[in-house]
PDB file of C-alpha atoms in Angstrom:
ATOM      1  CA  MET G 227     124.667  64.516-159.920  1.00  0.00           C
ATOM      2  CA  LYS G 228     123.929  61.442-157.856  1.00  0.00           C
ATOM      3  CA  PRO G 229     122.611  61.637-154.293  1.00  0.00           C
ATOM      4  CA  ASP G 230     124.631  60.342-151.356  1.00  0.00           C
ATOM      5  CA  SER G 231     123.976  56.588-151.105  1.00  0.00           C
ATOM      6  CA  LYS G 232     123.778  56.874-147.280  1.00  0.00           C
ATOM      7  CA  ILE G 233     120.688  59.102-147.508  1.00  0.00           C
ATOM      8  CA  ASP G 234     117.280  57.534-148.123  1.00  0.00           C
ATOM      9  CA  CYS G 235     115.738  59.436-151.013  1.00  0.00           C
ATOM     10  CA  SER G 236     113.070  56.849-151.824  1.00  0.00           C
ATOM     11  CA  ARG G 237     110.200  59.079-150.603  1.00  0.00           C
ATOM     12  CA  ALA G 238     111.877  62.422-151.086  1.00  0.00           C
ATOM     13  CA  PRO G 239     110.307  65.043-153.324  1.00  0.00           C
ATOM     14  CA  VAL G 240     112.262  66.033-156.400  1.00  0.00           C
ATOM     15  CA  VAL G 241     112.956  69.604-157.469  1.00  0.00           C
ATOM     16  CA  ALA G 242     114.116  70.721-160.886  1.00  0.00           C
ATOM     17  CA  LEU G 243     116.776  73.385-161.166  1.00  0.00           C
ATOM     18  CA  GLY G 244     118.378  74.308-164.455  1.00  0.00           C
ATOM     19  CA  GLY G 245     117.320  71.113-166.199  1.00  0.00           C
ATOM     20  CA  GLN G 246     118.595  68.852-163.413  1.00  0.00           C
ATOM     21  CA  GLU G 247     116.558  66.997-160.823  1.00  0.00           C
ATOM     22  CA  PHE G 248     117.486  66.924-157.148  1.00  0.00           C
ATOM     23  CA  PHE G 249     116.050  64.851-154.310  1.00  0.00           C
ATOM     24  CA  VAL G 250     115.116  66.761-151.144  1.00  0.00           C
ATOM     25  CA  PRO G 251     114.978  64.266-148.261  1.00  0.00           C
ATOM     26  CA  THR G 252     113.952  65.203-144.739  1.00  0.00           C
ATOM     27  CA  LEU G 253     116.573  67.593-143.471  1.00  0.00           C
ATOM     28  CA  ALA G 254     118.977  66.849-140.660  1.00  0.00           C
ATOM     29  CA  LEU G 255     119.701  69.419-137.972  1.00  0.00           C
ATOM     30  CA  ARG G 256     122.861  70.322-139.905  1.00  0.00           C
ATOM     31  CA  GLN G 257     120.687  71.727-142.681  1.00  0.00           C
ATOM     32  CA  ALA G 258     117.738  72.832-140.550  1.00  0.00           C
ATOM     33  CA  ARG G 259     119.889  75.180-138.484  1.00  0.00           C
ATOM     34  CA  VAL G 260     120.441  77.269-141.621  1.00  0.00           C
ATOM     35  CA  VAL G 261     117.255  76.549-143.571  1.00  0.00           C
ATOM     36  CA  VAL G 262     114.652  77.270-140.871  1.00  0.00           C
ATOM     37  CA  PRO G 263     115.887  80.738-139.841  1.00  0.00           C
ATOM     38  CA  GLY G 264     116.349  81.617-143.504  1.00  0.00           C
ATOM     39  CA  LEU G 265     112.816  80.558-144.389  1.00  0.00           C
ATOM     40  CA  LEU G 266     111.355  82.402-141.411  1.00  0.00           C
ATOM     41  CA  LYS G 267     113.108  85.558-142.549  1.00  0.00           C
ATOM     42  CA  LEU G 268     112.002  85.146-146.181  1.00  0.00           C
ATOM     43  CA  MET G 269     108.368  84.154-145.615  1.00  0.00           C
ATOM     44  CA  PRO G 270     106.925  87.626-144.885  1.00  0.00           C
ATOM     45  CA  ARG G 271     108.611  89.090-147.956  1.00  0.00           C
ATOM     46  CA  LEU G 272     107.581  86.219-150.223  1.00  0.00           C
ATOM     47  CA  ASN G 273     103.994  86.363-148.927  1.00  0.00           C
ATOM     48  CA  ALA G 274     103.848  90.106-149.628  1.00  0.00           C
ATOM     49  CA  ILE G 275     105.129  89.547-153.154  1.00  0.00           C
ATOM     50  CA  GLN G 276     102.598  86.788-153.752  1.00  0.00           C
ATOM     51  CA  ALA G 277      99.768  89.029-152.519  1.00  0.00           C
ATOM     52  CA  ARG G 278     100.821  91.890-154.796  1.00  0.00           C
ATOM     53  CA  ILE G 279     101.097  89.632-157.822  1.00  0.00           C
ATOM     54  CA  ALA G 280      97.703  88.050-157.019  1.00  0.00           C
ATOM     55  CA  ALA G 281      96.239  91.573-156.830  1.00  0.00           C
ATOM     56  CA  GLY G 282      97.434  92.207-160.382  1.00  0.00           C
ATOM     57  CA  ASP G 283     100.645  94.081-159.630  1.00  0.00           C
ATOM     58  CA  PRO G 284     103.136  92.780-162.218  1.00  0.00           C
ATOM     59  CA  LEU G 285     105.966  94.462-160.316  1.00  0.00           C
ATOM     60  CA  GLY G 286     105.311  92.642-157.055  1.00  0.00           C
ATOM     61  CA  ALA G 287     108.681  90.920-157.236  1.00  0.00           C
ATOM     62  CA  THR G 288     110.399  94.294-156.980  1.00  0.00           C
ATOM     63  CA  LEU G 289     110.033  93.899-153.212  1.00  0.00           C
ATOM     64  CA  LEU G 290     112.960  91.474-153.343  1.00  0.00           C
ATOM     65  CA  ASP G 291     116.404  92.872-152.873  1.00  0.00           C
ATOM     66  CA  LYS G 292     119.803  91.304-153.464  1.00  0.00           C
ATOM     67  CA  ASP G 293     120.080  90.106-149.866  1.00  0.00           C
ATOM     68  CA  ASP G 294     116.740  88.289-150.189  1.00  0.00           C
ATOM     69  CA  VAL G 295     117.879  86.516-153.343  1.00  0.00           C
ATOM     70  CA  GLU G 296     121.215  85.600-151.739  1.00  0.00           C
ATOM     71  CA  LEU G 297     119.346  84.161-148.741  1.00  0.00           C
ATOM     72  CA  MET G 298     117.063  82.186-151.057  1.00  0.00           C
ATOM     73  CA  ILE G 299     120.123  80.716-152.764  1.00  0.00           C
ATOM     74  CA  ASP G 300     121.719  79.912-149.389  1.00  0.00           C
ATOM     75  CA  VAL G 301     118.551  78.149-148.187  1.00  0.00           C
ATOM     76  CA  VAL G 302     118.213  76.101-151.373  1.00  0.00           C
ATOM     77  CA  HIS G 303     121.888  75.220-151.385  1.00  0.00           C
ATOM     78  CA  CYS G 304     121.827  74.116-147.756  1.00  0.00           C
ATOM     79  CA  GLY G 305     118.614  72.151-148.282  1.00  0.00           C
ATOM     80  CA  LEU G 306     120.142  70.256-151.180  1.00  0.00           C
ATOM     81  CA  THR G 307     123.296  69.330-149.265  1.00  0.00           C
ATOM     82  CA  ARG G 308     121.450  66.669-147.262  1.00  0.00           C
ATOM     83  CA  ALA G 309     121.364  64.450-150.340  1.00  0.00           C
ATOM     84  CA  TYR G 310     124.227  66.111-152.209  1.00  0.00           C
ATOM     85  CA  PRO G 311     126.951  66.936-149.662  1.00  0.00           C
ATOM     86  CA  ASP G 312     129.485  67.688-152.401  1.00  0.00           C
ATOM     87  CA  LEU G 313     127.254  70.281-154.102  1.00  0.00           C
ATOM     88  CA  SER G 314     128.972  73.628-153.746  1.00  0.00           C
ATOM     89  CA  ARG G 315     127.211  76.963-153.712  1.00  0.00           C
ATOM     90  CA  ASP G 316     129.080  77.768-156.918  1.00  0.00           C
ATOM     91  CA  ASP G 317     127.689  74.582-158.498  1.00  0.00           C
ATOM     92  CA  LEU G 318     124.201  75.810-157.671  1.00  0.00           C
ATOM     93  CA  LEU G 319     124.937  79.321-158.930  1.00  0.00           C
ATOM     94  CA  ASP G 320     126.149  77.911-162.244  1.00  0.00           C
ATOM     95  CA  LEU G 321     122.817  76.175-162.938  1.00  0.00           C
ATOM     96  CA  GLU G 322     120.643  77.935-165.492  1.00  0.00           C
ATOM     97  CA  ALA G 323     117.708  77.821-163.094  1.00  0.00           C
ATOM     98  CA  ALA G 324     114.680  80.037-163.567  1.00  0.00           C
ATOM     99  CA  PHE G 325     113.371  82.087-160.668  1.00  0.00           C
ATOM    100  CA  PRO G 326     110.138  80.014-160.426  1.00  0.00           C
ATOM    101  CA  GLU G 327     112.313  76.907-160.023  1.00  0.00           C
ATOM    102  CA  LEU G 328     114.095  78.550-157.105  1.00  0.00           C
ATOM    103  CA  ILE G 329     110.760  79.387-155.476  1.00  0.00           C
ATOM    104  CA  ALA G 330     109.502  75.811-156.004  1.00  0.00           C
ATOM    105  CA  ALA G 331     112.691  74.447-154.454  1.00  0.00           C
ATOM    106  CA  LEU G 332     112.171  76.693-151.401  1.00  0.00           C
ATOM    107  CA  GLY G 333     108.679  75.237-150.978  1.00  0.00           C
ATOM    108  CA  ALA G 334     109.886  71.643-151.153  1.00  0.00           C
ATOM    109  CA  ILE G 335     112.741  72.345-148.758  1.00  0.00           C
ATOM    110  CA  ALA G 336     110.373  74.075-146.313  1.00  0.00           C
ATOM    111  CA  LYS G 337     108.202  70.951-146.176  1.00  0.00           C
ATOM    112  CA  GLN G 338     111.238  68.783-145.525  1.00  0.00           C
ATOM    113  CA  THR G 339     112.140  70.715-142.373  1.00  0.00           C
ATOM    114  CA  GLY G 340     109.076  69.235-140.681  1.00  0.00           C
ATOM    115  CA  LEU G 341     108.365  72.643-139.170  1.00  0.00           C
ATOM    116  CA  PHE G 342     105.757  73.780-141.645  1.00  0.00           C
ATOM    117  CA  THR G 343     103.651  70.601-141.888  1.00  0.00           C
ATOM    118  CA  ALA G 344     102.106  68.555-139.104  1.00  0.00           C
ATOM    119  CA  ALA G 345     102.655  64.811-138.987  1.00  0.00           C
ATOM    120  CA  ASP G 346      99.520  62.661-139.222  1.00  0.00           C
ATOM    121  CA  GLY G 347      97.412  63.275-136.152  1.00  0.00           C
ATOM    122  CA  GLN G 348      99.874  65.692-134.546  1.00  0.00           C
ATOM    123  CA  THR G 349      99.993  69.407-134.220  1.00  0.00           C
ATOM    124  CA  PRO G 350     103.293  71.209-134.783  1.00  0.00           C
ATOM    125  CA  GLY G 351     105.454  71.127-131.681  1.00  0.00           C
ATOM    126  CA  GLU G 352     104.235  67.787-130.355  1.00  0.00           C
TER     127      GLU G 352
END
């Protein structure tokens, strides 16, 4: 799938999902209005899972429920629509993507909101 030619993807990170690569440019408000609240809701759960796995609990991911996974898919889908406006949620669902790929995509999308990283010399909110 080719990115929208109107969107500058020259410095965008790339995420791999199901053997395909997708650019994740800085998000517009259209995407951020869905992505940011979704990430803020997911972060405590994902942090708890990461802590349990780091502590040696192989079942740490059992903290996730279906709603969490659906929200993760919604956030990734919305984040990808900046560069791929024709990508449907069903297109994303049909990718043979591994769970670690979904998590990596969430991380890249979070950075592209601008909310979770400070610009050079600035603190968040400036």
